[in-house]
Short mmCIF file of C-alpha atoms in Angstrom, two decimals:
data_model
loop_
_atom_site.label_atom_id
_atom_site.label_comp_id
_atom_site.label_asym_id
_atom_site.label_seq_id
_atom_site.Cartn_x
_atom_site.Cartn_y
_atom_site.Cartn_z
CA UNK G 1 112.72 3.40 23.29
CA UNK G 2 113.21 5.62 26.30
CA UNK G 3 111.86 4.67 29.72
CA UNK G 4 110.40 7.40 31.95
CA UNK G 5 108.67 7.59 35.30
CA UNK G 6 105.70 9.71 36.32
CA UNK G 7 105.59 10.25 40.08
CA UNK G 8 102.23 11.05 41.66
CA UNK G 9 102.59 11.53 45.42
CA UNK G 10 104.30 8.33 46.62
CA UNK G 11 103.33 6.33 43.52
CA UNK G 12 105.76 5.88 40.63
CA UNK G 13 104.25 4.96 37.26
CA UNK G 14 106.45 3.55 34.49
CA UNK G 15 106.06 4.55 30.85
CA UNK G 16 107.92 4.07 27.59
CA UNK G 17 108.46 6.79 25.00
CA UNK G 18 108.30 6.10 21.27
CA UNK G 19 111.40 6.13 19.09
CA UNK G 20 110.33 9.31 17.29
CA UNK G 21 111.37 12.95 16.88
CA UNK G 22 108.61 14.31 19.17
CA UNK G 23 109.34 11.73 21.89
CA UNK G 24 113.07 12.49 21.80
CA UNK G 25 112.28 16.22 21.96
CA UNK G 26 110.02 15.61 24.97
CA UNK G 27 112.71 13.50 26.68
CA UNK G 28 115.15 16.40 26.26
CA UNK G 29 112.85 18.54 28.44
CA UNK G 30 112.93 16.13 31.40
CA UNK G 31 112.75 16.32 34.34
CA UNK G 32 109.47 18.25 34.48
CA UNK G 33 107.26 19.17 37.42
CA UNK G 34 103.72 19.73 36.16
CA UNK G 35 100.20 20.05 37.50
CA UNK G 36 97.79 17.95 35.44
CA UNK G 37 94.20 19.15 35.05
CA UNK G 38 91.29 16.97 34.04
CA UNK G 39 89.94 17.77 30.59
CA UNK G 40 86.48 16.60 29.48
CA UNK G 41 86.60 13.39 31.53
CA UNK G 42 88.98 11.91 28.95
CA UNK G 43 92.50 13.15 29.58
CA UNK G 44 94.82 14.96 31.97
CA UNK G 45 96.61 17.99 30.50
CA UNK G 46 99.38 20.45 31.35
CA UNK G 47 101.15 23.12 29.33
CA UNK G 48 104.63 22.31 28.00
CA UNK G 49 105.39 25.84 26.83
CA UNK G 50 106.29 24.90 23.27
CA UNK G 51 105.44 22.60 20.41
CA UNK G 52 107.53 19.48 20.04
CA UNK G 53 109.34 18.51 16.85
CA UNK G 54 106.82 16.70 14.63
CA UNK G 55 109.03 15.69 11.69
CA UNK G 56 107.73 12.56 9.97
CA UNK G 57 104.64 12.27 12.16
CA UNK G 58 101.05 11.80 10.95
CA UNK G 59 98.80 14.86 10.93
CA UNK G 60 96.20 13.17 13.17
CA UNK G 61 96.21 10.42 15.78
CA UNK G 62 93.53 8.37 17.61
CA UNK G 63 94.75 8.01 21.22
CA UNK G 64 94.01 5.03 23.44
CA UNK G 65 93.76 4.99 27.23
CA UNK G 66 97.30 5.10 28.62
CA UNK G 67 98.78 7.10 25.74
CA UNK G 68 101.04 10.09 26.39
CA UNK G 69 100.63 12.74 23.68
CA UNK G 70 101.07 16.37 22.82
CA UNK G 71 98.24 18.46 21.40
CA UNK G 72 100.31 20.79 19.24
CA UNK G 73 97.78 23.64 18.77
CA UNK G 74 97.87 24.30 22.54
CA UNK G 75 101.44 23.01 23.14
CA UNK G 76 100.15 20.86 26.00
CA UNK G 77 100.93 17.40 27.29
CA UNK G 78 97.83 15.19 27.18
CA UNK G 79 97.65 11.87 29.02
CA UNK G 80 94.58 9.95 27.93
CA UNK G 81 92.72 7.73 30.37
CA UNK G 82 89.92 7.01 27.87
CA UNK G 83 90.10 6.20 24.17
CA UNK G 84 89.39 9.19 21.92
CA UNK G 85 88.67 9.62 18.18
CA UNK G 86 91.38 10.65 15.77
CA UNK G 87 92.28 14.30 16.24
CA UNK G 88 94.41 16.58 14.06
CA UNK G 89 97.38 17.99 15.97
CA UNK G 90 97.88 15.05 18.37
CA UNK G 91 101.35 13.51 18.51
CA UNK G 92 101.92 10.19 20.25
CA UNK G 93 104.90 10.41 22.59
CA UNK G 94 104.59 7.15 24.47
CA UNK G 95 102.48 4.89 26.62
CA UNK G 96 102.17 3.91 30.26
CA UNK G 97 103.36 0.40 31.05
CA UNK G 98 100.53 -0.28 33.51
CA UNK G 99 97.39 1.17 35.13
CA UNK G 100 96.96 4.93 35.55
CA UNK G 101 94.89 4.83 38.74
CA UNK G 102 97.17 7.25 40.62
CA UNK G 103 96.46 9.94 37.99
CA UNK G 104 92.69 9.62 38.08
CA UNK G 105 91.85 11.55 41.23
CA UNK G 106 89.58 14.57 41.10
CA UNK G 107 91.05 18.02 40.71
CA UNK G 108 94.57 19.02 39.83
CA UNK G 109 97.31 16.41 40.09
CA UNK G 110 100.94 17.42 40.70
CA UNK G 111 103.39 15.07 38.92
CA UNK G 112 107.12 14.77 38.28
CA UNK G 113 108.14 13.27 34.95
CA UNK G 114 111.74 12.13 34.56
CA UNK G 115 113.98 9.69 32.77
CA UNK G 116 114.03 6.28 34.43
CA UNK G 117 117.29 5.07 35.96
#
């Protein structure tokens, strides 16, 4: 398991990545500075620029609030703050270790995602 941080303003949120090919691929891209946009009142999204390695992963996934995922058809990072039904193309990358309140503000949210010390 790989520990990461997501910094929103002055708030640092801790998260843990899965021990999987897509999570390791995502970790190799860090650090990242992204602007998260709200999507359908369910998730925050930002483009990653490419699809992550999905070897050995299920074709669909049902995310829970706090999950960090990639939606492969759009190559975007998707952080869910509400549970969502199983969706083809979603890859679970990891999960936040605590509340996501700092991410839930209206509008676009600048974040920095990096490996934890």
